[in-house]
mmCIF file with all atom_site columns, C-alpha atoms in Angstrom:
data_model
loop_
_atom_site.group_PDB
_atom_site.id
_atom_site.type_symbol
_atom_site.label_atom_id
_atom_site.label_alt_id
_atom_site.label_comp_id
_atom_site.label_asym_id
_atom_site.label_entity_id
_atom_site.label_seq_id
_atom_site.pdbx_PDB_ins_code
_atom_site.Cartn_x
_atom_site.Cartn_y
_atom_site.Cartn_z
_atom_site.occupancy
_atom_site.B_iso_or_equiv
_atom_site.pdbx_formal_charge
_atom_site.auth_seq_id
_atom_site.auth_comp_id
_atom_site.auth_asym_id
_atom_site.auth_atom_id
_atom_site.pdbx_PDB_model_num
ATOM 1   C CA . UNK A 1 1   ? 127.896 130.916 73.097  1.00 0.00 ? 1   UNK A CA 1
ATOM 2   C CA . UNK A 1 2   ? 125.577 128.415 74.717  1.00 0.00 ? 2   UNK A CA 1
ATOM 3   C CA . UNK A 1 3   ? 125.752 127.648 78.606  1.00 0.00 ? 3   UNK A CA 1
ATOM 4   C CA . UNK A 1 4   ? 126.892 124.329 80.066  1.00 0.00 ? 4   UNK A CA 1
ATOM 5   C CA . UNK A 1 5   ? 124.513 122.495 81.963  1.00 0.00 ? 5   UNK A CA 1
ATOM 6   C CA . UNK A 1 6   ? 125.034 122.579 85.596  1.00 0.00 ? 6   UNK A CA 1
ATOM 7   C CA . UNK A 1 7   ? 124.155 118.945 85.995  1.00 0.00 ? 7   UNK A CA 1
ATOM 8   C CA . UNK A 1 8   ? 126.014 116.632 83.668  1.00 0.00 ? 8   UNK A CA 1
ATOM 9   C CA . UNK A 1 9   ? 123.970 113.734 82.913  1.00 0.00 ? 9   UNK A CA 1
ATOM 10  C CA . UNK A 1 10  ? 124.764 110.505 81.241  1.00 0.00 ? 10  UNK A CA 1
ATOM 11  C CA . UNK A 1 11  ? 124.237 110.792 77.701  1.00 0.00 ? 11  UNK A CA 1
ATOM 12  C CA . UNK A 1 12  ? 121.661 107.552 77.583  1.00 0.00 ? 12  UNK A CA 1
ATOM 13  C CA . UNK A 1 13  ? 119.231 106.271 79.969  1.00 0.00 ? 13  UNK A CA 1
ATOM 14  C CA . UNK A 1 14  ? 117.723 102.583 79.318  1.00 0.00 ? 14  UNK A CA 1
ATOM 15  C CA . UNK A 1 15  ? 114.349 102.210 80.614  1.00 0.00 ? 15  UNK A CA 1
ATOM 16  C CA . UNK A 1 16  ? 113.652 98.647  81.698  1.00 0.00 ? 16  UNK A CA 1
ATOM 17  C CA . UNK A 1 17  ? 110.222 99.113  82.641  1.00 0.00 ? 17  UNK A CA 1
ATOM 18  C CA . UNK A 1 18  ? 110.709 99.946  86.218  1.00 0.00 ? 18  UNK A CA 1
ATOM 19  C CA . UNK A 1 19  ? 107.706 100.602 88.553  1.00 0.00 ? 19  UNK A CA 1
ATOM 20  C CA . UNK A 1 20  ? 107.019 103.087 91.095  1.00 0.00 ? 20  UNK A CA 1
ATOM 21  C CA . UNK A 1 21  ? 106.241 100.353 93.641  1.00 0.00 ? 21  UNK A CA 1
ATOM 22  C CA . UNK A 1 22  ? 109.735 99.067  93.552  1.00 0.00 ? 22  UNK A CA 1
ATOM 23  C CA . UNK A 1 23  ? 110.749 102.344 95.438  1.00 0.00 ? 23  UNK A CA 1
ATOM 24  C CA . UNK A 1 24  ? 108.446 101.734 98.140  1.00 0.00 ? 24  UNK A CA 1
ATOM 25  C CA . UNK A 1 25  ? 110.758 99.459  100.217 1.00 0.00 ? 25  UNK A CA 1
ATOM 26  C CA . UNK A 1 26  ? 111.957 102.766 102.394 1.00 0.00 ? 26  UNK A CA 1
ATOM 27  C CA . UNK A 1 27  ? 109.897 105.887 102.271 1.00 0.00 ? 27  UNK A CA 1
ATOM 28  C CA . UNK A 1 28  ? 110.804 108.957 104.181 1.00 0.00 ? 28  UNK A CA 1
ATOM 29  C CA . UNK A 1 29  ? 107.729 110.711 105.691 1.00 0.00 ? 29  UNK A CA 1
ATOM 30  C CA . UNK A 1 30  ? 106.930 113.715 108.147 1.00 0.00 ? 30  UNK A CA 1
ATOM 31  C CA . UNK A 1 31  ? 106.494 112.368 111.593 1.00 0.00 ? 31  UNK A CA 1
ATOM 32  C CA . UNK A 1 32  ? 102.784 112.123 112.785 1.00 0.00 ? 32  UNK A CA 1
ATOM 33  C CA . UNK A 1 33  ? 103.850 113.028 116.258 1.00 0.00 ? 33  UNK A CA 1
ATOM 34  C CA . UNK A 1 34  ? 107.191 115.333 116.076 1.00 0.00 ? 34  UNK A CA 1
ATOM 35  C CA . UNK A 1 35  ? 107.005 116.441 112.418 1.00 0.00 ? 35  UNK A CA 1
ATOM 36  C CA . UNK A 1 36  ? 110.218 115.463 111.920 1.00 0.00 ? 36  UNK A CA 1
ATOM 37  C CA . UNK A 1 37  ? 111.683 112.915 109.427 1.00 0.00 ? 37  UNK A CA 1
ATOM 38  C CA . UNK A 1 38  ? 110.287 109.340 109.946 1.00 0.00 ? 38  UNK A CA 1
ATOM 39  C CA . UNK A 1 39  ? 110.934 106.061 108.066 1.00 0.00 ? 39  UNK A CA 1
ATOM 40  C CA . UNK A 1 40  ? 108.047 103.601 106.422 1.00 0.00 ? 40  UNK A CA 1
ATOM 41  C CA . UNK A 1 41  ? 109.520 100.314 105.984 1.00 0.00 ? 41  UNK A CA 1
ATOM 42  C CA . UNK A 1 42  ? 108.275 96.709  105.539 1.00 0.00 ? 42  UNK A CA 1
ATOM 43  C CA . UNK A 1 43  ? 107.874 94.212  108.038 1.00 0.00 ? 43  UNK A CA 1
ATOM 44  C CA . UNK A 1 44  ? 109.870 91.197  107.080 1.00 0.00 ? 44  UNK A CA 1
ATOM 45  C CA . UNK A 1 45  ? 109.214 89.031  109.814 1.00 0.00 ? 45  UNK A CA 1
ATOM 46  C CA . UNK A 1 46  ? 105.585 88.175  109.283 1.00 0.00 ? 46  UNK A CA 1
ATOM 47  C CA . UNK A 1 47  ? 104.301 85.907  106.846 1.00 0.00 ? 47  UNK A CA 1
ATOM 48  C CA . UNK A 1 48  ? 102.558 86.373  103.466 1.00 0.00 ? 48  UNK A CA 1
ATOM 49  C CA . UNK A 1 49  ? 101.712 88.525  101.640 1.00 0.00 ? 49  UNK A CA 1
ATOM 50  C CA . UNK A 1 50  ? 105.006 89.172  100.337 1.00 0.00 ? 50  UNK A CA 1
ATOM 51  C CA . UNK A 1 51  ? 104.139 91.606  97.349  1.00 0.00 ? 51  UNK A CA 1
ATOM 52  C CA . UNK A 1 52  ? 105.085 95.197  98.406  1.00 0.00 ? 52  UNK A CA 1
ATOM 53  C CA . UNK A 1 53  ? 101.674 96.914  98.115  1.00 0.00 ? 53  UNK A CA 1
ATOM 54  C CA . UNK A 1 54  ? 100.163 94.430  100.500 1.00 0.00 ? 54  UNK A CA 1
ATOM 55  C CA . UNK A 1 55  ? 103.273 93.818  102.758 1.00 0.00 ? 55  UNK A CA 1
ATOM 56  C CA . UNK A 1 56  ? 102.613 94.977  106.326 1.00 0.00 ? 56  UNK A CA 1
ATOM 57  C CA . UNK A 1 57  ? 104.693 98.182  107.219 1.00 0.00 ? 57  UNK A CA 1
ATOM 58  C CA . UNK A 1 58  ? 106.293 100.051 110.247 1.00 0.00 ? 58  UNK A CA 1
ATOM 59  C CA . UNK A 1 59  ? 106.744 103.567 110.473 1.00 0.00 ? 59  UNK A CA 1
ATOM 60  C CA . UNK A 1 60  ? 109.343 104.552 112.938 1.00 0.00 ? 60  UNK A CA 1
ATOM 61  C CA . UNK A 1 61  ? 110.739 108.243 113.749 1.00 0.00 ? 61  UNK A CA 1
ATOM 62  C CA . UNK A 1 62  ? 114.406 108.685 115.409 1.00 0.00 ? 62  UNK A CA 1
ATOM 63  C CA . UNK A 1 63  ? 113.646 111.704 116.683 1.00 0.00 ? 63  UNK A CA 1
ATOM 64  C CA . UNK A 1 64  ? 110.696 111.190 119.118 1.00 0.00 ? 64  UNK A CA 1
ATOM 65  C CA . UNK A 1 65  ? 110.535 107.556 119.133 1.00 0.00 ? 65  UNK A CA 1
ATOM 66  C CA . UNK A 1 66  ? 106.928 107.244 117.325 1.00 0.00 ? 66  UNK A CA 1
ATOM 67  C CA . UNK A 1 67  ? 106.089 103.986 115.991 1.00 0.00 ? 67  UNK A CA 1
ATOM 68  C CA . UNK A 1 68  ? 102.755 102.959 113.876 1.00 0.00 ? 68  UNK A CA 1
ATOM 69  C CA . UNK A 1 69  ? 101.838 99.866  112.284 1.00 0.00 ? 69  UNK A CA 1
ATOM 70  C CA . UNK A 1 70  ? 100.045 99.168  108.783 1.00 0.00 ? 70  UNK A CA 1
ATOM 71  C CA . UNK A 1 71  ? 98.656  96.036  107.370 1.00 0.00 ? 71  UNK A CA 1
ATOM 72  C CA . UNK A 1 72  ? 96.278  95.811  104.172 1.00 0.00 ? 72  UNK A CA 1
ATOM 73  C CA . UNK A 1 73  ? 92.631  95.933  104.953 1.00 0.00 ? 73  UNK A CA 1
ATOM 74  C CA . UNK A 1 74  ? 90.364  93.365  103.708 1.00 0.00 ? 74  UNK A CA 1
ATOM 75  C CA . UNK A 1 75  ? 87.157  93.430  101.376 1.00 0.00 ? 75  UNK A CA 1
ATOM 76  C CA . UNK A 1 76  ? 85.455  90.126  101.007 1.00 0.00 ? 76  UNK A CA 1
ATOM 77  C CA . UNK A 1 77  ? 88.009  87.397  100.292 1.00 0.00 ? 77  UNK A CA 1
ATOM 78  C CA . UNK A 1 78  ? 90.843  90.097  98.947  1.00 0.00 ? 78  UNK A CA 1
ATOM 79  C CA . UNK A 1 79  ? 93.349  92.442  100.601 1.00 0.00 ? 79  UNK A CA 1
ATOM 80  C CA . UNK A 1 80  ? 93.236  95.850  99.841  1.00 0.00 ? 80  UNK A CA 1
ATOM 81  C CA . UNK A 1 81  ? 96.832  97.144  99.497  1.00 0.00 ? 81  UNK A CA 1
ATOM 82  C CA . UNK A 1 82  ? 98.194  100.527 98.942  1.00 0.00 ? 82  UNK A CA 1
ATOM 83  C CA . UNK A 1 83  ? 98.214  102.324 95.637  1.00 0.00 ? 83  UNK A CA 1
ATOM 84  C CA . UNK A 1 84  ? 101.791 104.464 95.193  1.00 0.00 ? 84  UNK A CA 1
ATOM 85  C CA . UNK A 1 85  ? 102.058 107.881 93.896  1.00 0.00 ? 85  UNK A CA 1
ATOM 86  C CA . UNK A 1 86  ? 101.232 111.299 95.091  1.00 0.00 ? 86  UNK A CA 1
ATOM 87  C CA . UNK A 1 87  ? 102.614 113.404 97.881  1.00 0.00 ? 87  UNK A CA 1
ATOM 88  C CA . UNK A 1 88  ? 101.461 111.075 100.571 1.00 0.00 ? 88  UNK A CA 1
ATOM 89  C CA . UNK A 1 89  ? 103.213 107.836 101.496 1.00 0.00 ? 89  UNK A CA 1
ATOM 90  C CA . UNK A 1 90  ? 100.717 105.154 99.932  1.00 0.00 ? 90  UNK A CA 1
ATOM 91  C CA . UNK A 1 91  ? 100.591 103.420 103.519 1.00 0.00 ? 91  UNK A CA 1
ATOM 92  C CA . UNK A 1 92  ? 100.233 105.941 106.479 1.00 0.00 ? 92  UNK A CA 1
ATOM 93  C CA . UNK A 1 93  ? 98.851  108.437 104.252 1.00 0.00 ? 93  UNK A CA 1
ATOM 94  C CA . UNK A 1 94  ? 101.778 110.891 105.651 1.00 0.00 ? 94  UNK A CA 1
ATOM 95  C CA . UNK A 1 95  ? 102.997 113.851 103.735 1.00 0.00 ? 95  UNK A CA 1
ATOM 96  C CA . UNK A 1 96  ? 106.314 112.546 102.084 1.00 0.00 ? 96  UNK A CA 1
ATOM 97  C CA . UNK A 1 97  ? 109.417 114.158 103.772 1.00 0.00 ? 97  UNK A CA 1
ATOM 98  C CA . UNK A 1 98  ? 111.127 114.572 99.917  1.00 0.00 ? 98  UNK A CA 1
ATOM 99  C CA . UNK A 1 99  ? 108.885 117.286 98.588  1.00 0.00 ? 99  UNK A CA 1
ATOM 100 C CA . UNK A 1 100 ? 109.942 120.542 97.048  1.00 0.00 ? 100 UNK A CA 1
ATOM 101 C CA . UNK A 1 101 ? 108.433 123.295 94.645  1.00 0.00 ? 101 UNK A CA 1
ATOM 102 C CA . UNK A 1 102 ? 109.713 122.869 91.187  1.00 0.00 ? 102 UNK A CA 1
ATOM 103 C CA . UNK A 1 103 ? 108.510 124.417 87.828  1.00 0.00 ? 103 UNK A CA 1
ATOM 104 C CA . UNK A 1 104 ? 105.091 125.629 89.488  1.00 0.00 ? 104 UNK A CA 1
ATOM 105 C CA . UNK A 1 105 ? 104.343 122.258 90.784  1.00 0.00 ? 105 UNK A CA 1
ATOM 106 C CA . UNK A 1 106 ? 105.548 119.767 93.754  1.00 0.00 ? 106 UNK A CA 1
ATOM 107 C CA . UNK A 1 107 ? 108.294 117.538 92.732  1.00 0.00 ? 107 UNK A CA 1
ATOM 108 C CA . UNK A 1 108 ? 108.390 114.590 95.133  1.00 0.00 ? 108 UNK A CA 1
ATOM 109 C CA . UNK A 1 109 ? 110.450 111.201 95.656  1.00 0.00 ? 109 UNK A CA 1
ATOM 110 C CA . UNK A 1 110 ? 110.117 108.327 98.273  1.00 0.00 ? 110 UNK A CA 1
ATOM 111 C CA . UNK A 1 111 ? 113.918 108.144 99.261  1.00 0.00 ? 111 UNK A CA 1
ATOM 112 C CA . UNK A 1 112 ? 117.384 108.751 97.799  1.00 0.00 ? 112 UNK A CA 1
ATOM 113 C CA . UNK A 1 113 ? 117.344 105.831 95.461  1.00 0.00 ? 113 UNK A CA 1
ATOM 114 C CA . UNK A 1 114 ? 114.271 107.100 94.000  1.00 0.00 ? 114 UNK A CA 1
ATOM 115 C CA . UNK A 1 115 ? 115.678 110.674 93.685  1.00 0.00 ? 115 UNK A CA 1
ATOM 116 C CA . UNK A 1 116 ? 118.795 109.146 91.888  1.00 0.00 ? 116 UNK A CA 1
ATOM 117 C CA . UNK A 1 117 ? 116.657 107.109 89.347  1.00 0.00 ? 117 UNK A CA 1
ATOM 118 C CA . UNK A 1 118 ? 114.602 110.326 88.646  1.00 0.00 ? 118 UNK A CA 1
ATOM 119 C CA . UNK A 1 119 ? 117.844 112.298 88.210  1.00 0.00 ? 119 UNK A CA 1
ATOM 120 C CA . UNK A 1 120 ? 119.528 109.660 85.790  1.00 0.00 ? 120 UNK A CA 1
ATOM 121 C CA . UNK A 1 121 ? 116.316 109.847 83.630  1.00 0.00 ? 121 UNK A CA 1
ATOM 122 C CA . UNK A 1 122 ? 115.751 113.648 83.469  1.00 0.00 ? 122 UNK A CA 1
ATOM 123 C CA . UNK A 1 123 ? 119.466 114.157 82.850  1.00 0.00 ? 123 UNK A CA 1
ATOM 124 C CA . UNK A 1 124 ? 119.623 111.971 80.143  1.00 0.00 ? 124 UNK A CA 1
ATOM 125 C CA . UNK A 1 125 ? 119.928 113.127 76.642  1.00 0.00 ? 125 UNK A CA 1
ATOM 126 C CA . UNK A 1 126 ? 118.836 110.177 75.099  1.00 0.00 ? 126 UNK A CA 1
ATOM 127 C CA . UNK A 1 127 ? 116.036 107.859 76.878  1.00 0.00 ? 127 UNK A CA 1
ATOM 128 C CA . UNK A 1 128 ? 115.630 104.262 75.441  1.00 0.00 ? 128 UNK A CA 1
ATOM 129 C CA . UNK A 1 129 ? 112.614 101.990 76.346  1.00 0.00 ? 129 UNK A CA 1
ATOM 130 C CA . UNK A 1 130 ? 113.144 98.571  76.673  1.00 0.00 ? 130 UNK A CA 1
ATOM 131 C CA . UNK A 1 131 ? 109.746 97.520  78.220  1.00 0.00 ? 131 UNK A CA 1
ATOM 132 C CA . UNK A 1 132 ? 106.268 98.302  77.748  1.00 0.00 ? 132 UNK A CA 1
ATOM 133 C CA . UNK A 1 133 ? 105.221 101.550 79.080  1.00 0.00 ? 133 UNK A CA 1
ATOM 134 C CA . UNK A 1 134 ? 101.943 100.559 80.584  1.00 0.00 ? 134 UNK A CA 1
ATOM 135 C CA . UNK A 1 135 ? 102.979 100.069 84.101  1.00 0.00 ? 135 UNK A CA 1
ATOM 136 C CA . UNK A 1 136 ? 106.588 101.611 83.975  1.00 0.00 ? 136 UNK A CA 1
ATOM 137 C CA . UNK A 1 137 ? 107.434 104.847 86.058  1.00 0.00 ? 137 UNK A CA 1
ATOM 138 C CA . UNK A 1 138 ? 109.478 106.679 83.552  1.00 0.00 ? 138 UNK A CA 1
ATOM 139 C CA . UNK A 1 139 ? 106.583 106.267 80.980  1.00 0.00 ? 139 UNK A CA 1
ATOM 140 C CA . UNK A 1 140 ? 104.103 107.970 83.479  1.00 0.00 ? 140 UNK A CA 1
ATOM 141 C CA . UNK A 1 141 ? 106.142 110.933 84.624  1.00 0.00 ? 141 UNK A CA 1
ATOM 142 C CA . UNK A 1 142 ? 104.368 114.160 83.828  1.00 0.00 ? 142 UNK A CA 1
ATOM 143 C CA . UNK A 1 143 ? 105.304 115.832 80.671  1.00 0.00 ? 143 UNK A CA 1
ATOM 144 C CA . UNK A 1 144 ? 107.043 119.054 82.485  1.00 0.00 ? 144 UNK A CA 1
ATOM 145 C CA . UNK A 1 145 ? 109.304 116.645 84.220  1.00 0.00 ? 145 UNK A CA 1
ATOM 146 C CA . UNK A 1 146 ? 110.232 115.044 80.761  1.00 0.00 ? 146 UNK A CA 1
ATOM 147 C CA . UNK A 1 147 ? 110.381 118.148 78.880  1.00 0.00 ? 147 UNK A CA 1
ATOM 148 C CA . UNK A 1 148 ? 114.502 119.393 77.759  1.00 0.00 ? 148 UNK A CA 1
ATOM 149 C CA . UNK A 1 149 ? 113.449 122.933 78.255  1.00 0.00 ? 149 UNK A CA 1
ATOM 150 C CA . UNK A 1 150 ? 112.587 122.045 82.024  1.00 0.00 ? 150 UNK A CA 1
ATOM 151 C CA . UNK A 1 151 ? 115.700 119.740 82.711  1.00 0.00 ? 151 UNK A CA 1
ATOM 152 C CA . UNK A 1 152 ? 117.901 122.097 84.646  1.00 0.00 ? 152 UNK A CA 1
ATOM 153 C CA . UNK A 1 153 ? 115.010 122.769 86.719  1.00 0.00 ? 153 UNK A CA 1
ATOM 154 C CA . UNK A 1 154 ? 113.929 119.641 87.442  1.00 0.00 ? 154 UNK A CA 1
ATOM 155 C CA . UNK A 1 155 ? 117.533 118.418 88.270  1.00 0.00 ? 155 UNK A CA 1
ATOM 156 C CA . UNK A 1 156 ? 117.740 121.207 90.648  1.00 0.00 ? 156 UNK A CA 1
ATOM 157 C CA . UNK A 1 157 ? 114.949 120.349 92.352  1.00 0.00 ? 157 UNK A CA 1
ATOM 158 C CA . UNK A 1 158 ? 116.241 116.708 92.542  1.00 0.00 ? 158 UNK A CA 1
ATOM 159 C CA . UNK A 1 159 ? 119.184 118.203 94.157  1.00 0.00 ? 159 UNK A CA 1
ATOM 160 C CA . UNK A 1 160 ? 117.144 119.892 96.590  1.00 0.00 ? 160 UNK A CA 1
ATOM 161 C CA . UNK A 1 161 ? 115.278 116.476 97.393  1.00 0.00 ? 161 UNK A CA 1
ATOM 162 C CA . UNK A 1 162 ? 118.886 114.835 97.470  1.00 0.00 ? 162 UNK A CA 1
ATOM 163 C CA . UNK A 1 163 ? 119.983 117.527 100.348 1.00 0.00 ? 163 UNK A CA 1
ATOM 164 C CA . UNK A 1 164 ? 116.523 117.063 102.277 1.00 0.00 ? 164 UNK A CA 1
ATOM 165 C CA . UNK A 1 165 ? 117.202 113.391 102.798 1.00 0.00 ? 165 UNK A CA 1
ATOM 166 C CA . UNK A 1 166 ? 119.932 114.066 104.930 1.00 0.00 ? 166 UNK A CA 1
ATOM 167 C CA . UNK A 1 167 ? 117.911 116.156 107.297 1.00 0.00 ? 167 UNK A CA 1
ATOM 168 C CA . UNK A 1 168 ? 115.762 114.832 109.870 1.00 0.00 ? 168 UNK A CA 1
ATOM 169 C CA . UNK A 1 169 ? 114.474 117.750 112.522 1.00 0.00 ? 169 UNK A CA 1
ATOM 170 C CA . UNK A 1 170 ? 111.067 119.181 111.874 1.00 0.00 ? 170 UNK A CA 1
ATOM 171 C CA . UNK A 1 171 ? 112.555 122.530 111.123 1.00 0.00 ? 171 UNK A CA 1
ATOM 172 C CA . UNK A 1 172 ? 114.408 121.048 108.282 1.00 0.00 ? 172 UNK A CA 1
ATOM 173 C CA . UNK A 1 173 ? 110.930 120.145 106.556 1.00 0.00 ? 173 UNK A CA 1
ATOM 174 C CA . UNK A 1 174 ? 110.203 121.682 103.235 1.00 0.00 ? 174 UNK A CA 1
ATOM 175 C CA . UNK A 1 175 ? 107.148 123.729 103.239 1.00 0.00 ? 175 UNK A CA 1
ATOM 176 C CA . UNK A 1 176 ? 105.693 122.048 100.420 1.00 0.00 ? 176 UNK A CA 1
ATOM 177 C CA . UNK A 1 177 ? 105.502 118.763 102.786 1.00 0.00 ? 177 UNK A CA 1
ATOM 178 C CA . UNK A 1 178 ? 102.466 120.629 104.501 1.00 0.00 ? 178 UNK A CA 1
ATOM 179 C CA . UNK A 1 179 ? 100.477 120.342 100.908 1.00 0.00 ? 179 UNK A CA 1
ATOM 180 C CA . UNK A 1 180 ? 98.264  117.882 99.822  1.00 0.00 ? 180 UNK A CA 1
ATOM 181 C CA . UNK A 1 181 ? 98.272  119.067 96.111  1.00 0.00 ? 181 UNK A CA 1
ATOM 182 C CA . UNK A 1 182 ? 98.510  115.651 94.454  1.00 0.00 ? 182 UNK A CA 1
ATOM 183 C CA . UNK A 1 183 ? 96.750  113.214 96.484  1.00 0.00 ? 183 UNK A CA 1
ATOM 184 C CA . UNK A 1 184 ? 96.841  109.663 95.377  1.00 0.00 ? 184 UNK A CA 1
ATOM 185 C CA . UNK A 1 185 ? 93.871  107.735 94.474  1.00 0.00 ? 185 UNK A CA 1
ATOM 186 C CA . UNK A 1 186 ? 91.658  106.756 97.349  1.00 0.00 ? 186 UNK A CA 1
ATOM 187 C CA . UNK A 1 187 ? 90.958  102.957 96.459  1.00 0.00 ? 187 UNK A CA 1
ATOM 188 C CA . UNK A 1 188 ? 93.286  100.673 97.117  1.00 0.00 ? 188 UNK A CA 1
ATOM 189 C CA . UNK A 1 189 ? 94.897  97.571  95.037  1.00 0.00 ? 189 UNK A CA 1
ATOM 190 C CA . UNK A 1 190 ? 93.104  94.389  95.331  1.00 0.00 ? 190 UNK A CA 1
ATOM 191 C CA . UNK A 1 191 ? 94.925  90.634  96.041  1.00 0.00 ? 191 UNK A CA 1
ATOM 192 C CA . UNK A 1 192 ? 92.621  87.651  96.116  1.00 0.00 ? 192 UNK A CA 1
ATOM 193 C CA . UNK A 1 193 ? 93.578  84.941  98.047  1.00 0.00 ? 193 UNK A CA 1
ATOM 194 C CA . UNK A 1 194 ? 92.325  81.361  97.314  1.00 0.00 ? 194 UNK A CA 1
ATOM 195 C CA . UNK A 1 195 ? 92.211  78.875  94.509  1.00 0.00 ? 195 UNK A CA 1
ATOM 196 C CA . UNK A 1 196 ? 91.425  79.185  90.601  1.00 0.00 ? 196 UNK A CA 1
ATOM 197 C CA . UNK A 1 197 ? 88.855  81.763  89.482  1.00 0.00 ? 197 UNK A CA 1
#
């Protein structure tokens, strides 16, 4: 007698080449002042650049009122933008709010939409790729997250992250949100302004 999965997922997942950067429009982080949940969002009122890795950001905390601003640095004639990935947000380098221990590692996400996308992929019994895997988020997931043997464990971790997204108090923070075990790369993305090369 086989056990039924506790998280029935879709039978198929169609990977259309979604990039991780597409989930950086709203990032839940640990507030630098109070330790509660803060939010990093783009500052849309400013002119160029509009690419998500270079767009100016604002960190705001509804609990203590902390506010911080981020703009892309400059190197020569180009802008140095953020690099997504890892357990810190790519802009302010704050620990992500959505982190939990899973399968002996840290499972993380930027926001609820990111959690839902991961759950749809992990829960699928058949995964169909429609795009080149070079920059796609799902193709770059670690093997332990893609493994059918770990499916239930990863889906349980994603359920924990979904519950964390609704909490805001410093005491609600996951103990995994204190670690820096999966640091993003230290270099930034480059955007060169000007005419042709």
